[in-house]
mmCIF file of C-alpha atoms and ligand atoms in Angstrom:
data_model
loop_
_atom_site.group_PDB
_atom_site.id
_atom_site.type_symbol
_atom_site.label_atom_id
_atom_site.label_comp_id
_atom_site.label_asym_id
_atom_site.label_seq_id
_atom_site.Cartn_x
_atom_site.Cartn_y
_atom_site.Cartn_z
ATOM 1 C CA MET A 1 0.000 0.000 0.000
ATOM 2 C CA LYS A 2 1.131 3.573 -0.770
ATOM 3 C CA PHE A 3 0.410 6.841 1.054
ATOM 4 C CA ARG A 4 0.865 9.942 -1.125
ATOM 5 C CA GLY A 5 3.434 8.159 -3.208
ATOM 6 C CA VAL A 6 5.449 6.778 -0.238
ATOM 7 C CA ARG A 7 5.340 3.040 0.405
ATOM 8 C CA CYS A 8 3.677 2.224 3.711
ATOM 9 C CA SER A 9 6.647 0.113 4.941
ATOM 10 C CA ASP A 10 9.017 3.060 4.222
ATOM 11 C CA LEU A 11 6.682 5.409 6.033
ATOM 12 C CA MET A 12 6.668 3.096 9.064
ATOM 13 C CA MET A 13 10.480 2.981 9.048
ATOM 14 C CA MET A 14 10.677 6.810 8.880
ATOM 15 C CA LEU A 15 8.273 7.121 11.830
ATOM 16 C CA ARG A 16 10.320 4.590 13.825
ATOM 17 C CA LEU A 17 13.534 6.523 13.164
ATOM 18 C CA LEU A 18 11.802 9.743 14.175
ATOM 19 C CA ALA A 19 10.608 8.145 17.410
ATOM 20 C CA VAL A 20 14.129 6.905 18.228
ATOM 21 C CA ALA A 21 15.512 10.383 17.552
ATOM 22 C CA VAL A 22 12.893 12.062 19.782
ATOM 23 C CA VAL A 23 13.315 9.604 22.664
ATOM 24 C CA GLY A 24 17.098 9.753 22.308
ATOM 25 C CA GLY A 25 16.993 13.532 22.351
ATOM 26 C CA LEU A 26 14.794 13.528 25.405
ATOM 27 C CA SER A 27 17.069 11.181 27.319
ATOM 28 C CA VAL A 28 20.175 13.197 26.425
ATOM 29 C CA ALA A 29 18.356 16.297 27.609
ATOM 30 C CA SER A 30 17.270 14.670 30.845
ATOM 31 C CA CYS A 31 20.774 13.237 31.444
ATOM 32 C CA ALA A 32 22.264 16.699 31.114
ATOM 33 C CA GLY A 33 20.329 17.933 34.145
ATOM 34 C CA GLN A 34 20.946 14.798 36.225
ATOM 35 C CA GLU A 35 23.312 13.875 39.027
ATOM 36 C CA PRO A 36 26.422 12.043 37.772
ATOM 37 C CA PRO A 37 26.252 8.236 38.067
ATOM 38 C CA PRO A 38 27.086 6.778 41.498
ATOM 39 C CA LEU A 39 30.553 5.475 42.377
ATOM 40 C CA PRO A 40 31.224 1.743 42.640
ATOM 41 C CA PRO A 41 29.804 0.911 46.093
ATOM 42 C CA PRO A 42 32.293 0.330 48.916
ATOM 43 C CA PRO A 43 32.020 -3.047 50.698
ATOM 44 C CA ILE A 44 31.779 -1.280 54.099
ATOM 45 C CA HIS A 45 29.942 1.848 55.233
ATOM 46 C CA ARG A 46 30.217 3.367 58.715
ATOM 47 C CA GLY A 47 33.206 2.560 60.905
ATOM 48 C CA LEU A 48 35.387 3.423 63.876
ATOM 49 C CA ASN A 49 39.162 3.389 64.219
ATOM 50 C CA ILE A 50 40.181 1.264 67.181
ATOM 51 C CA LEU A 51 43.221 0.242 69.266
ATOM 52 C CA GLY A 52 45.566 2.998 68.063
ATOM 53 C CA SER A 53 47.163 3.615 71.460
ATOM 54 C CA ASP A 54 45.855 0.655 73.428
ATOM 55 C CA PRO A 55 48.410 -1.369 75.440
ATOM 56 C CA ILE A 56 46.248 -4.423 74.762
ATOM 57 C CA TRP A 57 48.524 -5.617 71.945
ATOM 58 C CA MET A 58 51.328 -6.938 74.137
ATOM 59 C CA ASN A 59 49.663 -6.704 77.521
ATOM 60 C CA PRO A 60 46.053 -7.864 77.243
ATOM 61 C CA ALA A 61 45.488 -7.433 80.982
ATOM 62 C CA ALA A 62 46.169 -3.687 80.639
ATOM 63 C CA GLY A 63 43.879 -3.363 77.620
ATOM 64 C CA ARG A 64 41.365 -0.545 77.575
ATOM 65 C CA PHE A 65 39.320 -2.135 74.811
ATOM 66 C CA ARG A 66 36.980 -4.751 76.278
ATOM 67 C CA PRO A 67 35.756 -7.674 74.208
ATOM 68 C CA GLU A 68 32.130 -6.574 74.544
ATOM 69 C CA TYR A 69 32.933 -3.301 72.751
ATOM 70 C CA PHE A 70 32.761 -5.077 69.409
ATOM 71 C CA ALA A 71 29.052 -5.745 70.024
ATOM 72 C CA THR A 72 28.609 -2.233 71.477
ATOM 73 C CA ILE A 73 30.008 -0.768 68.254
ATOM 74 C CA LYS A 74 27.877 -2.988 66.058
ATOM 75 C CA SER A 75 24.642 -2.287 67.886
ATOM 76 C CA ALA A 76 25.260 1.479 67.766
ATOM 77 C CA GLY A 77 25.011 1.247 63.966
ATOM 78 C CA PHE A 78 28.591 0.781 62.747
ATOM 79 C CA ASP A 79 29.430 -2.056 60.373
ATOM 80 C CA PHE A 80 33.240 -2.082 60.545
ATOM 81 C CA VAL A 81 36.331 -1.229 62.550
ATOM 82 C CA ARG A 82 39.721 -0.123 61.270
ATOM 83 C CA VAL A 83 42.473 -1.532 63.443
ATOM 84 C CA ALA A 84 45.566 0.654 63.771
ATOM 85 C CA ALA A 85 48.311 -1.970 64.009
ATOM 86 C CA GLY A 86 51.829 -0.747 64.780
ATOM 87 C CA ALA A 87 53.571 -4.111 64.456
ATOM 88 C CA MET A 88 57.042 -3.062 63.309
ATOM 89 C CA ARG A 89 58.417 -2.464 66.791
ATOM 90 C CA TYR A 90 57.434 -6.004 67.714
ATOM 91 C CA MET A 91 59.486 -7.617 64.961
ATOM 92 C CA ASP A 92 62.681 -9.525 65.708
ATOM 93 C CA ALA A 93 65.988 -9.127 63.838
ATOM 94 C CA SER A 94 64.646 -11.179 60.938
ATOM 95 C CA ASP A 95 61.409 -9.162 60.819
ATOM 96 C CA GLN A 96 59.248 -11.878 62.345
ATOM 97 C CA ILE A 97 56.309 -10.391 64.221
ATOM 98 C CA ASP A 98 56.127 -11.397 67.888
ATOM 99 C CA PRO A 99 53.645 -14.311 68.102
ATOM 100 C CA ARG A 100 51.870 -12.604 71.014
ATOM 101 C CA TYR A 101 51.156 -9.625 68.781
ATOM 102 C CA LEU A 102 49.721 -11.860 66.089
ATOM 103 C CA GLN A 103 47.608 -13.725 68.620
ATOM 104 C CA ARG A 104 46.079 -10.425 69.688
ATOM 105 C CA MET A 105 45.352 -9.648 66.078
ATOM 106 C CA ASP A 106 43.647 -13.049 65.747
ATOM 107 C CA TRP A 107 41.578 -12.094 68.778
ATOM 108 C CA VAL A 108 40.576 -8.782 67.180
ATOM 109 C CA VAL A 109 39.644 -10.392 63.871
ATOM 110 C CA ALA A 110 37.700 -13.236 65.512
ATOM 111 C CA ASN A 111 35.781 -10.939 67.860
ATOM 112 C CA ALA A 112 34.971 -8.409 65.161
ATOM 113 C CA ARG A 113 33.671 -11.245 62.997
ATOM 114 C CA ALA A 114 31.619 -12.716 65.817
ATOM 115 C CA ALA A 115 29.999 -9.310 66.361
ATOM 116 C CA GLY A 116 29.156 -9.029 62.670
ATOM 117 C CA LEU A 117 31.703 -6.287 61.973
ATOM 118 C CA SER A 118 34.025 -6.082 58.999
ATOM 119 C CA VAL A 119 37.597 -5.289 59.968
ATOM 120 C CA ILE A 120 40.413 -3.417 58.234
ATOM 121 C CA ILE A 121 43.906 -4.465 59.319
ATOM 122 C CA ASP A 122 45.743 -1.170 58.893
ATOM 123 C CA GLU A 123 49.548 -1.130 59.193
ATOM 124 C CA HIS A 124 49.959 2.083 61.153
ATOM 125 C CA ASP A 125 53.722 2.614 61.448
ATOM 126 C CA PHE A 126 53.524 5.724 59.327
ATOM 127 C CA GLN A 127 55.728 7.907 61.543
ATOM 128 C CA PHE A 128 58.564 5.398 61.520
ATOM 129 C CA CYS A 129 58.144 4.963 57.760
ATOM 130 C CA ALA A 130 58.120 8.708 57.126
ATOM 131 C CA SER A 131 61.706 9.026 58.339
ATOM 132 C CA ASN A 132 63.044 5.594 57.440
ATOM 133 C CA ALA A 133 61.755 4.480 54.057
ATOM 134 C CA VAL A 134 64.370 1.803 53.379
ATOM 135 C CA LEU A 135 63.795 -0.060 56.618
ATOM 136 C CA CYS A 136 60.079 0.577 56.420
ATOM 137 C CA ARG A 137 59.769 -1.054 53.028
ATOM 138 C CA ARG A 138 61.612 -4.150 54.242
ATOM 139 C CA LYS A 139 59.430 -4.408 57.337
ATOM 140 C CA LEU A 140 56.228 -3.618 55.468
ATOM 141 C CA LEU A 141 56.841 -6.470 53.036
ATOM 142 C CA ALA A 142 57.640 -8.761 55.971
ATOM 143 C CA PHE A 143 54.434 -7.663 57.724
ATOM 144 C CA TRP A 144 52.251 -8.396 54.692
ATOM 145 C CA ARG A 145 53.988 -11.695 53.963
ATOM 146 C CA GLN A 146 53.057 -12.911 57.442
ATOM 147 C CA VAL A 147 49.635 -11.287 57.741
ATOM 148 C CA SER A 148 48.462 -12.239 54.224
ATOM 149 C CA VAL A 149 49.175 -15.905 54.765
ATOM 150 C CA ARG A 150 47.721 -15.896 58.252
ATOM 151 C CA TYR A 151 44.352 -14.448 57.202
ATOM 152 C CA ARG A 152 44.059 -15.838 53.691
ATOM 153 C CA ARG A 153 41.085 -18.008 54.626
ATOM 154 C CA GLU A 154 39.150 -15.208 56.330
ATOM 155 C CA PRO A 155 35.966 -14.037 54.622
ATOM 156 C CA SER A 156 35.873 -10.931 52.454
ATOM 157 C CA THR A 157 34.820 -8.935 55.544
ATOM 158 C CA VAL A 158 38.503 -8.797 56.505
ATOM 159 C CA LEU A 159 40.271 -6.031 54.566
ATOM 160 C CA PHE A 160 43.957 -5.116 54.402
ATOM 161 C CA GLU A 161 45.319 -1.543 54.391
ATOM 162 C CA ILE A 162 48.911 -1.411 53.151
ATOM 163 C CA LEU A 163 50.093 1.584 55.213
ATOM 164 C CA ASN A 164 48.414 4.464 57.020
ATOM 165 C CA GLU A 165 49.277 7.941 55.742
ATOM 166 C CA PRO A 166 52.490 7.417 53.736
ATOM 167 C CA LYS A 167 54.449 10.696 53.761
ATOM 168 C CA TRP A 168 57.908 12.368 53.641
ATOM 169 C CA GLN A 169 60.497 9.686 52.823
ATOM 170 C CA MET A 170 57.699 7.414 51.664
ATOM 171 C CA ASP A 171 56.327 9.925 49.154
ATOM 172 C CA PRO A 172 58.750 9.256 46.289
ATOM 173 C CA VAL A 173 58.670 5.471 46.755
ATOM 174 C CA TRP A 174 54.976 5.077 47.481
ATOM 175 C CA ASN A 175 53.841 3.817 44.060
ATOM 176 C CA ASP A 176 56.660 1.252 43.970
ATOM 177 C CA THR A 177 55.803 0.182 47.503
ATOM 178 C CA ILE A 178 52.152 -0.316 46.547
ATOM 179 C CA ALA A 179 53.160 -2.499 43.595
ATOM 180 C CA ASP A 180 55.556 -4.597 45.718
ATOM 181 C CA VAL A 181 53.131 -5.099 48.611
ATOM 182 C CA LEU A 182 50.229 -5.891 46.285
ATOM 183 C CA LYS A 183 52.320 -8.645 44.716
ATOM 184 C CA VAL A 184 52.844 -10.172 48.152
ATOM 185 C CA ILE A 185 49.179 -9.888 49.140
ATOM 186 C CA ARG A 186 47.791 -11.120 45.832
ATOM 187 C CA ALA A 187 49.902 -14.294 45.976
ATOM 188 C CA THR A 188 47.611 -15.614 48.708
ATOM 189 C CA ASN A 189 44.625 -13.232 48.661
ATOM 190 C CA PRO A 190 43.674 -12.665 45.027
ATOM 191 C CA ASP A 191 40.265 -11.127 45.802
ATOM 192 C CA ARG A 192 40.772 -9.530 49.202
ATOM 193 C CA THR A 193 39.840 -5.834 49.338
ATOM 194 C CA VAL A 194 43.019 -3.826 49.839
ATOM 195 C CA VAL A 195 42.770 -0.249 51.088
ATOM 196 C CA ILE A 196 45.235 2.203 49.519
ATOM 197 C CA GLY A 197 45.475 5.981 49.693
ATOM 198 C CA PRO A 198 47.546 8.693 48.043
ATOM 199 C CA ARG A 199 50.919 9.904 49.324
ATOM 200 C CA MET A 200 51.333 12.959 51.579
ATOM 201 C CA ALA A 201 49.273 11.418 54.371
ATOM 202 C CA ASN A 202 46.373 10.300 52.190
ATOM 203 C CA LYS A 203 45.456 13.787 51.060
ATOM 204 C CA ILE A 204 43.019 14.460 48.216
ATOM 205 C CA GLN A 205 45.544 16.875 46.696
ATOM 206 C CA THR A 206 47.939 14.069 45.748
ATOM 207 C CA LEU A 207 45.370 11.683 44.220
ATOM 208 C CA ASP A 208 46.667 12.274 40.723
ATOM 209 C CA ASP A 209 50.057 10.854 41.724
ATOM 210 C CA LEU A 210 48.549 7.559 42.817
ATOM 211 C CA ARG A 211 49.272 4.618 40.495
ATOM 212 C CA LEU A 212 47.065 1.571 40.912
ATOM 213 C CA PRO A 213 47.002 -1.525 38.700
ATOM 214 C CA ASP A 214 44.057 -1.098 36.379
ATOM 215 C CA ASP A 215 43.256 -4.811 36.317
ATOM 216 C CA ASP A 216 42.983 -5.024 40.121
ATOM 217 C CA ARG A 217 39.398 -4.132 40.985
ATOM 218 C CA HIS A 218 39.598 -5.191 44.641
ATOM 219 C CA ILE A 219 41.057 -1.911 45.794
ATOM 220 C CA LEU A 220 39.268 0.552 48.047
ATOM 221 C CA VAL A 221 40.794 4.004 47.706
ATOM 222 C CA THR A 222 41.129 5.883 50.967
ATOM 223 C CA PHE A 223 41.682 9.500 51.944
ATOM 224 C CA HIS A 224 41.904 11.286 55.298
ATOM 225 C CA TYR A 225 40.200 14.568 55.973
ATOM 226 C CA TYR A 226 41.038 16.850 58.904
ATOM 227 C CA GLU A 227 40.503 20.123 57.039
ATOM 228 C CA PRO A 228 40.904 22.720 58.228
ATOM 229 C CA HIS A 229 43.629 21.544 60.622
ATOM 230 C CA SER A 230 43.372 24.895 62.387
ATOM 231 C CA PHE A 231 40.003 23.653 63.656
ATOM 232 C CA SER A 232 40.455 19.870 63.943
ATOM 233 C CA HIS A 233 43.951 19.962 65.480
ATOM 234 C CA GLN A 234 43.797 23.164 67.532
ATOM 235 C CA GLY A 235 45.488 22.615 70.875
ATOM 236 C CA ALA A 236 46.840 19.184 69.859
ATOM 237 C CA PRO A 237 50.072 18.853 71.893
ATOM 238 C CA TRP A 238 51.807 16.624 69.332
ATOM 239 C CA ASP A 239 51.261 19.030 66.475
ATOM 240 C CA PRO A 240 53.791 21.913 66.526
ATOM 241 C CA GLN A 241 51.783 23.927 64.035
ATOM 242 C CA TRP A 242 48.474 23.859 65.883
ATOM 243 C CA LYS A 243 49.266 23.159 69.532
ATOM 244 C CA SER A 244 49.055 26.815 70.552
ATOM 245 C CA VAL A 245 46.030 27.620 68.430
ATOM 246 C CA HIS A 246 42.698 27.911 70.239
ATOM 247 C CA GLY A 247 39.236 29.322 69.745
ATOM 248 C CA GLN A 248 38.864 28.366 66.088
ATOM 249 C CA THR A 249 35.312 27.721 64.939
ATOM 250 C CA TRP A 250 33.868 25.794 62.004
ATOM 251 C CA GLY A 251 30.526 25.851 60.235
ATOM 252 C CA SER A 252 30.254 29.042 58.159
ATOM 253 C CA PRO A 253 28.774 28.771 54.633
ATOM 254 C CA GLY A 254 32.328 29.168 53.337
ATOM 255 C CA ASP A 255 33.555 26.260 55.498
ATOM 256 C CA ARG A 256 30.754 24.060 54.212
ATOM 257 C CA ALA A 257 31.397 25.069 50.607
ATOM 258 C CA THR A 258 35.069 24.078 50.973
ATOM 259 C CA LEU A 259 34.074 20.700 52.376
ATOM 260 C CA ALA A 260 31.648 20.111 49.501
ATOM 261 C CA ALA A 261 34.218 21.163 46.890
ATOM 262 C CA ASP A 262 36.916 18.911 48.401
ATOM 263 C CA PHE A 263 34.612 15.890 48.416
ATOM 264 C CA ASP A 264 33.420 16.678 44.870
ATOM 265 C CA ARG A 265 37.045 16.557 43.808
ATOM 266 C CA MET A 266 37.531 13.179 45.459
ATOM 267 C CA ALA A 267 34.352 11.844 43.844
ATOM 268 C CA ALA A 268 35.291 13.133 40.386
ATOM 269 C CA TRP A 269 38.607 11.289 40.598
ATOM 270 C CA ALA A 270 36.908 8.101 41.815
ATOM 271 C CA ARG A 271 34.298 8.237 39.059
ATOM 272 C CA ARG A 272 36.996 8.638 36.450
ATOM 273 C CA GLU A 273 39.050 5.784 37.896
ATOM 274 C CA ARG A 274 35.990 3.618 38.715
ATOM 275 C CA ARG A 275 37.118 3.104 42.301
ATOM 276 C CA PRO A 276 35.061 2.911 45.510
ATOM 277 C CA VAL A 277 36.125 5.328 48.255
ATOM 278 C CA LEU A 278 36.719 5.199 52.010
ATOM 279 C CA LEU A 279 37.187 8.306 54.111
ATOM 280 C CA GLY A 280 39.467 6.431 56.527
ATOM 281 C CA GLU A 281 39.960 9.131 59.187
ATOM 282 C CA PHE A 282 38.292 12.354 60.249
ATOM 283 C CA GLY A 283 37.456 14.050 63.539
ATOM 284 C CA ALA A 284 38.361 16.962 65.795
ATOM 285 C CA TYR A 285 40.730 16.770 68.767
ATOM 286 C CA ASP A 286 38.922 16.521 72.076
ATOM 287 C CA GLY A 287 41.517 18.052 74.402
ATOM 288 C CA SER A 288 41.391 21.472 72.787
ATOM 289 C CA GLY A 289 38.556 23.057 74.718
ATOM 290 C CA THR A 290 36.566 23.318 71.482
ATOM 291 C CA PRO A 291 32.906 23.097 72.527
ATOM 292 C CA ILE A 292 31.658 19.576 71.985
ATOM 293 C CA ALA A 293 28.598 20.870 70.109
ATOM 294 C CA GLN A 294 30.922 22.420 67.526
ATOM 295 C CA ARG A 295 32.945 19.261 67.162
ATOM 296 C CA GLY A 296 29.666 17.380 66.754
ATOM 297 C CA ASN A 297 28.497 19.724 63.988
ATOM 298 C CA TYR A 298 31.804 19.338 62.193
ATOM 299 C CA VAL A 299 31.748 15.535 62.446
ATOM 300 C CA ASP A 300 28.111 15.405 61.348
ATOM 301 C CA ALA A 301 28.794 17.616 58.303
ATOM 302 C CA ILE A 302 31.718 15.457 57.177
ATOM 303 C CA ALA A 303 29.944 12.129 57.685
ATOM 304 C CA ARG A 304 26.873 13.332 55.786
ATOM 305 C CA GLU A 305 28.963 14.788 52.967
ATOM 306 C CA ALA A 306 30.772 11.443 52.651
ATOM 307 C CA GLU A 307 27.485 9.557 52.547
ATOM 308 C CA LYS A 308 26.074 11.962 49.979
ATOM 309 C CA HIS A 309 28.980 11.066 47.704
ATOM 310 C CA GLY A 310 28.734 7.321 48.346
ATOM 311 C CA PHE A 311 31.972 7.139 50.362
ATOM 312 C CA ALA A 312 32.365 4.760 53.281
ATOM 313 C CA TRP A 313 33.689 6.578 56.367
ATOM 314 C CA CYS A 314 35.615 5.718 59.511
ATOM 315 C CA TYR A 315 35.790 8.093 62.479
ATOM 316 C CA TRP A 316 39.104 8.702 64.269
ATOM 317 C CA GLN A 317 38.682 7.206 66.888
ATOM 318 C CA PHE A 318 36.859 5.018 69.423
ATOM 319 C CA ASP A 319 39.199 5.571 72.403
ATOM 320 C CA GLY A 320 42.472 7.399 73.111
ATOM 321 C CA ASP A 321 41.841 10.907 71.852
ATOM 322 C CA PHE A 322 39.138 12.421 69.615
ATOM 323 C CA ILE A 323 37.095 9.835 71.491
ATOM 324 C CA ALA A 324 33.674 8.563 70.454
ATOM 325 C CA TYR A 325 33.493 6.280 73.475
ATOM 326 C CA ASP A 326 34.483 7.102 77.050
ATOM 327 C CA VAL A 327 35.923 3.900 78.510
ATOM 328 C CA GLN A 328 36.107 5.452 82.006
ATOM 329 C CA ARG A 329 32.372 6.038 82.084
ATOM 330 C CA ASN A 330 31.784 3.050 79.843
ATOM 331 C CA ALA A 331 29.472 5.153 77.703
ATOM 332 C CA TRP A 332 29.334 6.779 74.295
ATOM 333 C CA VAL A 333 30.262 10.436 73.987
ATOM 334 C CA GLY A 334 26.724 11.512 73.143
ATOM 335 C CA PRO A 335 27.255 14.400 70.718
ATOM 336 C CA ILE A 336 29.883 12.491 68.751
ATOM 337 C CA LEU A 337 27.850 9.300 68.453
ATOM 338 C CA ASN A 338 24.725 11.273 67.576
ATOM 339 C CA ALA A 339 26.663 13.118 64.882
ATOM 340 C CA LEU A 340 28.008 9.887 63.425
ATOM 341 C CA ILE A 341 24.829 7.806 63.553
ATOM 342 C CA PRO A 342 21.895 10.219 63.746
ATOM 343 C CA GLY A 343 18.816 8.587 65.200
ATOM 344 C CA GLY A 344 20.697 5.343 65.958
ATOM 345 C CA THR A 345 19.445 2.916 68.579
ATOM 346 C CA SER A 346 22.275 3.927 70.927
ATOM 347 C CA ALA A 347 21.642 7.682 70.481
ATOM 348 C CA GLN A 348 22.677 9.555 73.630
ATOM 349 C CA PRO A 349 20.862 12.336 75.464
ATOM 350 C CA ALA A 350 23.955 14.425 76.310
ATOM 351 C CA GLU A 351 27.465 14.159 77.603
ATOM 352 C CA LYS A 352 27.581 13.870 81.401
ATOM 353 C CA ALA A 353 31.202 14.125 82.475
ATOM 354 C CA PRO A 354 34.494 15.169 80.954
ATOM 355 C CA ALA A 355 36.137 12.267 79.186
ATOM 356 C CA LYS A 356 39.528 10.988 80.335
ATOM 357 C CA ARG A 357 42.033 10.516 77.550
ATOM 358 C CA VAL A 358 45.117 8.339 77.337
ATOM 359 C CA VAL A 359 48.530 9.715 76.548
ATOM 360 C CA ARG A 360 49.220 9.013 72.906
ATOM 361 C CA GLY A 361 51.773 6.380 71.976
ATOM 362 C CA SER A 362 54.588 6.765 69.509
ATOM 363 C CA SER A 363 52.628 5.055 66.697
ATOM 364 C CA GLN A 364 50.466 8.124 66.358
HETATM 365 C C1 GLC B 1 46.711 10.904 61.784
HETATM 366 C C2 GLC B 1 46.918 9.462 62.116
HETATM 367 C C3 GLC B 1 46.555 9.194 63.509
HETATM 368 C C4 GLC B 1 46.533 10.497 64.285
HETATM 369 C C5 GLC B 1 45.459 11.354 63.735
HETATM 370 C C6 GLC B 1 45.240 12.683 64.404
HETATM 371 O O1 GLC B 1 46.628 11.321 60.575
HETATM 372 O O2 GLC B 1 46.652 8.431 61.251
HETATM 373 O O3 GLC B 1 47.421 8.245 64.037
HETATM 374 O O4 GLC B 1 46.383 10.323 65.633
HETATM 375 O O5 GLC B 1 45.646 11.524 62.384
HETATM 376 O O6 GLC B 1 46.347 13.514 64.351
#
């Protein structure tokens, strides 16, 4: 059949093409106004750093962290812990880790698992490494040789983090170190999620220097965010730049815009590289006299911004300093927990007494 000289089948084809063009045009138009696609999802979501300065490693009887805290953390709404492990000082002359140290690590992994928490084993000797790259690299490889084999049969809820905050002497050798350590880990743990961050203490600004093997898709990229340090580290006795600074506030529209822009930058990189992201540390020092409500607002803003971008996050830290949990009172620090897990089942009315902190160890 013909319609005004055009064959009906041709007419149908023309209409179909027109329809495709219109629908295509519409979807391009609607895409243009849309949010960018989400990042690859991280395998973990909301976490706490634990055991950074706890004597529990070599002296369990003196430990501040009690076994029931794993369940306390889980029921408050967290799904993982990041374990700051400073094992290098417990290595012998041939770089074998003291068996007692490894037994404590077994205890941490087993108890975290039993409580339903994922666990990141984070090698945390970053200060030693920063001023001793040659020895650090030898010990780091030895650490991962022993730890990889030991935990190779653990489920995927156990993650490895090569080294916390590589900086200074580690900066120029960081990409080579990543490649060498990954080789060691992958020999026994081909699919284990490995956490890796950029040089210069895991700062967003150095992301473009980070070289990761493109064919390894079991990498979770981490960054740390304490910006601005003038707020988060004011009064911190170990930090020469900020120890005498006090009275800094955070929360102006400009502060929030900086936070959003920084996290946008992280997300843009991750989208381009198709990598999931973990904000591995953030928080504000608790011995500074900064009103707790302000620290709470800061922590809340960062956690929400991370979630908005699809980043997992991990607060620094459960106990020690910046505390989320007061082991003296055996209670959460209300404003910090409420900021981290708003409306959680363990939400706290208010803080009752000043928290007692421990003196920080040399690993920090
Ligand atoms: C660092 C470290 C941690 C330290 C914290 C606060 O970047 O990883 O050990 O205590 O941030 O300064």
